[in-house]
Amino acid sequence: MAVILDCDTGIDDALAILYAAGNGADLTACTVTHGNVPVEIGTRNTLTILDRLGLTHVPVHQGAARPIAQPLATAELVHGQDGLGDTGIAASTRAAAGTLAAAEIVRLARDRPGELTLVAVGPLTNVALALLLEPALPALLAGVVVMGGAVGVPGNASELGEANVWHDPEAAQLVIDAPWDVVFVGLEITMRTQLPAPAIERIAASADPRARLAWSLMQHYLDVYEPILGARTCVLHDPLAMALALDPDLATYRLVAASVELRGARTRGQLVGDLRGYDPAPADPRAPGVIRIVDTLDIPAFHAKFLAALGA
Ligand code: RIB
Ligand code: CA
């Protein structure tokens, strides 16, 4: 499957790249947005991870430096000052490609209509800009999967806001209203993907270079998640979005009416999904204000694919 990855390369974005490379994805291009770290650092990190995996042919396009309608906020506490867990990994010397992210998403979609799947695992500013540049983008892509939202569960960036939606709520609303069958892989499912102890042990014990890279990246992430999860493990937000793009049958889904809270003093950035079930479920996945969320997930199968991608 040919994939455009839009990311804000932090630790789990890097793990999503590892997952993609190890599960047969054809990474056509990476586009980078502000988010976990400033976009310049996220761009450098994306180049670094790709080059460590020998994917020096995959172009990286720098994108939006801040959200549409609020100041830039970043998440070094979660991802480290360098966005890669402060491991001191040698940075790539490869330059980013010249075309800016949103324009490149549009160019690729126009050049390869119906072939490319967009996987967005950072704030949605680049994706929203691409939609504004090319309203026909939904018809030109084969699919779109977003890591974002927290439908019916607590947020992480705020009480109710999941980071990717919270970092740019207006962008997320534009994505929800576009005429595509968009899958939002939210905290309601990603927080259930914590790696069991045997999986952690397998990664720690593996001599595979991919596992060694993942293990070094994960240390800071394990530090962050240990007090949250009550065990030295972590969840796999961005790898799950990539996994469901590559293998949708790992999960079952439900359509829900959804919108982003843009005005609440305490709730701005919340993805509000209507889980009441009173009315018949939305029938048209491409209708504005309708998203597809995960209903059930084969978690062991996902973990097995993640470990296989690391050679662990
Ligand atoms: O809420 C988790 C998401 O926010 C992940 O994509 C993580 O990388 C951060 O961007
Ligand atoms: Ca991310």
Short mmCIF file of C-alpha atoms and ligand atoms in Angstrom, two decimals:
data_model
loop_
_atom_site.label_atom_id
_atom_site.label_comp_id
_atom_site.label_asym_id
_atom_site.label_seq_id
_atom_site.Cartn_x
_atom_site.Cartn_y
_atom_site.Cartn_z
CA MET A 1 0.00 0.00 0.00
CA ALA A 2 1.34 3.43 -1.00
CA VAL A 3 1.23 5.78 1.98
CA ILE A 4 1.77 9.46 2.62
CA LEU A 5 2.62 9.86 6.32
CA ASP A 6 1.87 13.26 7.84
CA CYS A 7 3.59 13.35 11.21
CA ASP A 8 5.02 15.47 14.02
CA THR A 9 7.90 13.14 14.64
CA GLY A 10 8.13 12.39 18.17
CA ILE A 11 8.65 8.98 19.62
CA ASP A 12 5.49 7.19 18.59
CA ASP A 13 5.58 8.79 15.15
CA ALA A 14 9.03 7.22 14.79
CA LEU A 15 7.59 3.89 15.93
CA ALA A 16 4.89 4.28 13.27
CA ILE A 17 7.60 4.67 10.62
CA LEU A 18 9.27 1.52 11.95
CA TYR A 19 5.91 -0.25 11.84
CA ALA A 20 5.27 0.88 8.26
CA ALA A 21 8.72 -0.17 7.04
CA GLY A 22 8.42 -3.56 8.71
CA ASN A 23 4.92 -4.28 7.46
CA GLY A 24 5.42 -3.72 3.78
CA ALA A 25 4.16 -0.16 3.39
CA ASP A 26 5.37 1.79 0.38
CA LEU A 27 6.19 5.07 2.12
CA THR A 28 5.78 7.45 -0.80
CA ALA A 29 6.53 10.60 1.19
CA CYS A 30 6.51 12.02 4.69
CA THR A 31 5.08 15.46 5.40
CA VAL A 32 5.74 17.13 8.72
CA THR A 33 3.69 19.43 10.93
CA HIS A 34 4.20 21.30 14.19
CA GLY A 35 3.09 19.32 17.23
CA ASN A 36 5.25 17.24 19.53
CA VAL A 37 8.15 19.51 18.63
CA PRO A 38 8.61 22.55 16.37
CA VAL A 39 8.23 21.58 12.71
CA GLU A 40 11.93 22.07 11.95
CA ILE A 41 12.86 19.49 14.62
CA GLY A 42 10.07 17.15 13.53
CA THR A 43 11.38 17.37 9.98
CA ARG A 44 14.93 16.58 11.09
CA ASN A 45 13.65 13.68 13.21
CA THR A 46 11.68 12.22 10.33
CA LEU A 47 14.75 12.32 8.09
CA THR A 48 16.83 10.76 10.88
CA ILE A 49 14.49 7.81 11.42
CA LEU A 50 14.03 7.18 7.70
CA ASP A 51 17.78 7.25 7.13
CA ARG A 52 18.44 4.89 10.06
CA LEU A 53 16.09 2.46 8.33
CA GLY A 54 17.82 2.87 4.98
CA LEU A 55 14.82 4.73 3.57
CA THR A 56 16.95 7.55 2.22
CA HIS A 57 14.82 7.64 -0.93
CA VAL A 58 11.70 8.71 0.95
CA PRO A 59 11.28 12.49 0.63
CA VAL A 60 10.38 14.56 3.67
CA HIS A 61 8.44 17.79 3.22
CA GLN A 62 8.29 20.40 5.94
CA GLY A 63 4.87 21.89 6.64
CA ALA A 64 2.88 24.07 8.98
CA ALA A 65 4.85 25.74 11.74
CA ARG A 66 1.80 26.55 13.91
CA PRO A 67 -1.91 25.90 14.22
CA ILE A 68 -4.51 27.82 12.19
CA ALA A 69 -6.10 29.79 15.02
CA GLN A 70 -4.10 29.41 18.21
CA PRO A 71 -0.46 29.79 19.29
CA LEU A 72 2.03 26.97 18.81
CA ALA A 73 2.22 24.48 21.68
CA THR A 74 4.67 21.58 21.79
CA ALA A 75 5.10 18.45 23.93
CA GLU A 76 8.78 18.02 24.77
CA LEU A 77 7.78 16.67 28.19
CA VAL A 78 6.37 13.60 26.46
CA HIS A 79 8.86 13.22 23.62
CA GLY A 80 12.07 14.81 24.91
CA GLN A 81 13.66 18.11 23.98
CA ASP A 82 14.81 16.64 20.67
CA GLY A 83 11.52 14.84 20.09
CA LEU A 84 13.24 11.44 20.00
CA GLY A 85 13.60 10.80 23.71
CA ASP A 86 16.87 12.75 24.05
CA THR A 87 18.81 9.65 23.07
CA GLY A 88 21.51 11.63 21.27
CA ILE A 89 20.75 9.80 18.03
CA ALA A 90 22.94 11.15 15.22
CA ALA A 91 20.78 13.49 13.15
CA SER A 92 20.41 12.96 9.43
CA THR A 93 22.34 15.34 7.22
CA ARG A 94 19.83 14.87 4.41
CA ALA A 95 17.87 17.99 3.47
CA ALA A 96 14.11 18.16 3.40
CA ALA A 97 12.49 18.25 -0.04
CA GLY A 98 11.69 21.66 -1.45
CA THR A 99 7.91 21.40 -1.82
CA LEU A 100 5.99 22.34 1.30
CA ALA A 101 3.83 19.67 2.92
CA ALA A 102 0.29 20.70 1.96
CA ALA A 103 1.28 21.40 -1.64
CA GLU A 104 3.05 18.03 -1.83
CA ILE A 105 0.04 16.15 -0.51
CA VAL A 106 -2.06 17.77 -3.25
CA ARG A 107 0.58 17.19 -5.95
CA LEU A 108 0.95 13.51 -5.13
CA ALA A 109 -2.80 12.94 -4.94
CA ARG A 110 -3.33 14.63 -8.31
CA ASP A 111 -0.44 12.69 -9.90
CA ARG A 112 -1.60 9.32 -8.52
CA PRO A 113 -5.39 9.52 -8.22
CA GLY A 114 -6.91 6.70 -6.16
CA GLU A 115 -3.53 5.18 -5.28
CA LEU A 116 -2.38 6.87 -2.09
CA THR A 117 -3.54 6.48 1.50
CA LEU A 118 -2.94 9.43 3.80
CA VAL A 119 -2.00 8.53 7.37
CA ALA A 120 -2.01 11.59 9.64
CA VAL A 121 -0.50 11.15 13.08
CA GLY A 122 0.05 14.74 14.15
CA PRO A 123 -2.04 17.89 14.36
CA LEU A 124 -4.10 18.20 11.17
CA THR A 125 -2.89 21.58 9.95
CA ASN A 126 -1.17 20.26 6.80
CA VAL A 127 -4.16 18.08 5.94
CA ALA A 128 -6.56 20.98 6.41
CA LEU A 129 -4.38 23.24 4.26
CA ALA A 130 -4.29 20.55 1.56
CA LEU A 131 -8.10 20.38 1.65
CA LEU A 132 -8.32 24.17 1.29
CA LEU A 133 -5.90 24.07 -1.65
CA GLU A 134 -7.61 21.12 -3.35
CA PRO A 135 -11.27 20.53 -2.33
CA ALA A 136 -11.26 17.43 -4.54
CA LEU A 137 -8.55 15.83 -2.36
CA PRO A 138 -10.98 13.28 -0.81
CA ALA A 139 -11.84 11.95 -4.25
CA LEU A 140 -8.16 11.72 -5.20
CA LEU A 141 -7.00 9.64 -2.21
CA ALA A 142 -7.56 5.92 -1.69
CA GLY A 143 -8.12 6.45 2.03
CA VAL A 144 -7.36 8.56 5.08
CA VAL A 145 -6.59 7.43 8.62
CA VAL A 146 -6.02 9.90 11.45
CA MET A 147 -4.57 9.28 14.89
CA GLY A 148 -6.73 11.69 16.84
CA GLY A 149 -9.53 12.37 19.24
CA ALA A 150 -10.74 10.90 22.50
CA VAL A 151 -14.36 9.93 21.98
CA GLY A 152 -16.05 9.22 25.29
CA VAL A 153 -12.78 9.01 27.25
CA PRO A 154 -10.40 11.51 28.92
CA GLY A 155 -8.01 13.48 26.80
CA ASN A 156 -4.26 13.77 27.22
CA ALA A 157 -3.33 17.31 26.18
CA SER A 158 -6.25 18.57 28.29
CA GLU A 159 -9.04 17.04 30.35
CA LEU A 160 -11.03 16.26 27.19
CA GLY A 161 -8.64 17.09 24.34
CA GLU A 162 -6.42 14.55 22.59
CA ALA A 163 -3.16 16.19 21.47
CA ASN A 164 -3.52 16.02 17.69
CA VAL A 165 -7.02 17.50 17.72
CA TRP A 166 -6.27 19.84 20.64
CA HIS A 167 -3.20 21.30 18.91
CA ASP A 168 -5.34 22.51 15.98
CA PRO A 169 -9.11 22.19 16.52
CA GLU A 170 -10.07 24.21 13.43
CA ALA A 171 -7.95 21.94 11.26
CA ALA A 172 -9.58 18.87 12.79
CA GLN A 173 -13.05 20.27 12.08
CA LEU A 174 -12.14 20.84 8.43
CA VAL A 175 -10.98 17.22 8.22
CA ILE A 176 -14.20 15.96 9.81
CA ASP A 177 -16.34 17.99 7.38
CA ALA A 178 -14.51 16.91 4.21
CA PRO A 179 -16.35 14.38 1.97
CA TRP A 180 -14.17 11.33 2.74
CA ASP A 181 -14.52 8.16 4.79
CA VAL A 182 -12.07 9.25 7.47
CA VAL A 183 -11.05 6.90 10.29
CA PHE A 184 -10.19 8.59 13.57
CA VAL A 185 -8.07 6.28 15.73
CA GLY A 186 -8.55 7.90 19.11
CA LEU A 187 -7.45 7.44 22.69
CA GLU A 188 -10.56 5.35 23.26
CA ILE A 189 -8.71 2.56 21.48
CA THR A 190 -5.03 3.55 21.53
CA MET A 191 -4.92 3.64 25.34
CA ARG A 192 -5.84 -0.06 25.22
CA THR A 193 -2.72 -0.97 23.20
CA GLN A 194 -0.21 -0.98 26.04
CA LEU A 195 2.52 -3.51 25.39
CA PRO A 196 2.43 -6.48 27.78
CA ALA A 197 5.58 -7.25 29.77
CA PRO A 198 6.65 -10.18 27.54
CA ALA A 199 6.54 -7.87 24.52
CA ILE A 200 8.65 -5.26 26.30
CA GLU A 201 11.11 -7.99 27.26
CA ARG A 202 11.29 -9.21 23.65
CA ILE A 203 12.13 -5.73 22.37
CA ALA A 204 14.72 -5.26 25.12
CA ALA A 205 16.34 -8.61 24.33
CA SER A 206 16.36 -8.37 20.54
CA ALA A 207 19.64 -7.68 18.73
CA ASP A 208 17.81 -6.60 15.60
CA PRO A 209 18.91 -3.03 14.74
CA ARG A 210 15.28 -1.99 14.44
CA ALA A 211 14.51 -3.26 17.93
CA ARG A 212 17.64 -1.54 19.26
CA LEU A 213 16.51 1.73 17.70
CA ALA A 214 12.98 1.34 19.06
CA TRP A 215 14.28 0.39 22.50
CA SER A 216 16.44 3.50 22.71
CA LEU A 217 13.58 5.74 21.54
CA MET A 218 11.15 4.10 23.97
CA GLN A 219 13.07 4.74 27.20
CA HIS A 220 11.82 8.31 27.61
CA TYR A 221 8.33 7.18 26.58
CA LEU A 222 8.38 4.37 29.16
CA ASP A 223 9.40 6.93 31.80
CA VAL A 224 6.39 9.05 30.84
CA TYR A 225 3.86 6.21 30.74
CA GLU A 226 5.04 4.22 33.78
CA PRO A 227 3.21 6.44 36.31
CA ILE A 228 0.16 6.65 34.02
CA LEU A 229 -0.13 2.91 33.34
CA GLY A 230 1.28 1.62 36.63
CA ALA A 231 3.86 -0.50 34.84
CA ARG A 232 6.99 0.19 32.76
CA THR A 233 5.28 -0.02 29.40
CA CYS A 234 3.70 2.31 26.87
CA VAL A 235 0.82 2.63 24.43
CA LEU A 236 1.17 2.81 20.67
CA HIS A 237 -0.94 5.69 19.36
CA ASP A 238 0.66 6.37 15.96
CA PRO A 239 1.67 2.78 15.16
CA LEU A 240 -1.99 1.77 15.56
CA ALA A 241 -3.13 4.37 13.03
CA MET A 242 -0.52 3.06 10.59
CA ALA A 243 -1.54 -0.53 11.35
CA LEU A 244 -5.21 0.16 10.59
CA ALA A 245 -4.30 1.92 7.35
CA LEU A 246 -2.29 -1.11 6.23
CA ASP A 247 -4.62 -3.77 7.68
CA PRO A 248 -8.12 -2.34 8.30
CA ASP A 249 -9.40 -5.82 9.17
CA LEU A 250 -7.49 -5.73 12.45
CA ALA A 251 -10.48 -3.80 13.77
CA THR A 252 -14.20 -3.27 13.40
CA TYR A 253 -15.60 0.23 13.17
CA ARG A 254 -18.67 2.35 13.76
CA LEU A 255 -19.82 5.56 12.14
CA VAL A 256 -20.57 8.42 14.49
CA ALA A 257 -21.65 12.00 14.11
CA ALA A 258 -18.80 14.14 15.41
CA SER A 259 -17.59 17.69 15.74
CA VAL A 260 -14.79 19.55 17.46
CA GLU A 261 -15.48 21.88 20.36
CA LEU A 262 -14.06 25.24 19.22
CA ARG A 263 -15.47 27.66 21.78
CA GLY A 264 -15.51 26.09 25.25
CA ALA A 265 -13.24 27.75 27.76
CA ARG A 266 -12.36 24.33 29.25
CA THR A 267 -13.38 22.09 26.38
CA ARG A 268 -11.86 23.62 23.25
CA GLY A 269 -10.09 20.87 21.31
CA GLN A 270 -12.39 18.04 22.37
CA LEU A 271 -13.59 15.71 19.62
CA VAL A 272 -17.25 15.22 20.49
CA GLY A 273 -18.66 12.00 19.08
CA ASP A 274 -22.35 11.13 19.49
CA LEU A 275 -22.30 7.68 21.10
CA ARG A 276 -25.89 7.81 22.33
CA GLY A 277 -27.20 5.51 19.66
CA TYR A 278 -30.68 7.06 19.89
CA ASP A 279 -30.96 7.78 16.18
CA PRO A 280 -30.02 5.29 13.50
CA ALA A 281 -26.23 5.43 12.98
CA PRO A 282 -25.10 7.82 10.23
CA ALA A 283 -25.44 6.03 6.90
CA ASP A 284 -23.01 7.98 4.73
CA PRO A 285 -19.37 7.85 5.91
CA ARG A 286 -18.50 10.69 3.55
CA ALA A 287 -21.10 13.05 4.95
CA PRO A 288 -19.79 16.20 6.67
CA GLY A 289 -19.62 15.65 10.43
CA VAL A 290 -19.42 11.86 10.19
CA ILE A 291 -16.29 9.89 11.16
CA ARG A 292 -15.42 6.24 11.52
CA ILE A 293 -14.04 5.20 14.91
CA VAL A 294 -12.73 1.83 16.07
CA ASP A 295 -15.27 -0.46 17.73
CA THR A 296 -13.18 -3.58 18.40
CA LEU A 297 -9.48 -4.31 17.83
CA ASP A 298 -7.48 -7.52 17.65
CA ILE A 299 -4.84 -6.22 20.06
CA PRO A 300 -2.66 -9.36 20.13
CA ALA A 301 -2.53 -9.38 16.33
CA PHE A 302 -1.55 -5.70 16.31
CA HIS A 303 1.17 -6.31 18.90
CA ALA A 304 2.47 -9.27 16.89
CA LYS A 305 2.79 -7.09 13.79
CA PHE A 306 4.50 -4.36 15.81
CA LEU A 307 7.04 -6.79 17.22
CA ALA A 308 7.61 -8.37 13.81
CA ALA A 309 8.37 -4.93 12.36
CA LEU A 310 11.12 -4.54 14.96
CA GLY A 311 12.49 -8.02 14.47
CA ALA A 312 11.75 -8.68 18.14
O1 RIB B 1 -2.33 11.91 21.49
C1 RIB B 1 -1.27 11.19 20.91
C2 RIB B 1 -0.79 11.85 19.66
O2 RIB B 1 -0.21 13.11 19.99
C3 RIB B 1 0.34 11.07 18.98
O3 RIB B 1 0.28 11.31 17.60
C4 RIB B 1 1.58 11.67 19.55
O4 RIB B 1 2.71 11.55 18.67
C5 RIB B 1 1.17 13.10 19.66
O5 RIB B 1 1.35 13.69 18.38
CA CA B 2 2.25 12.06 16.44
#
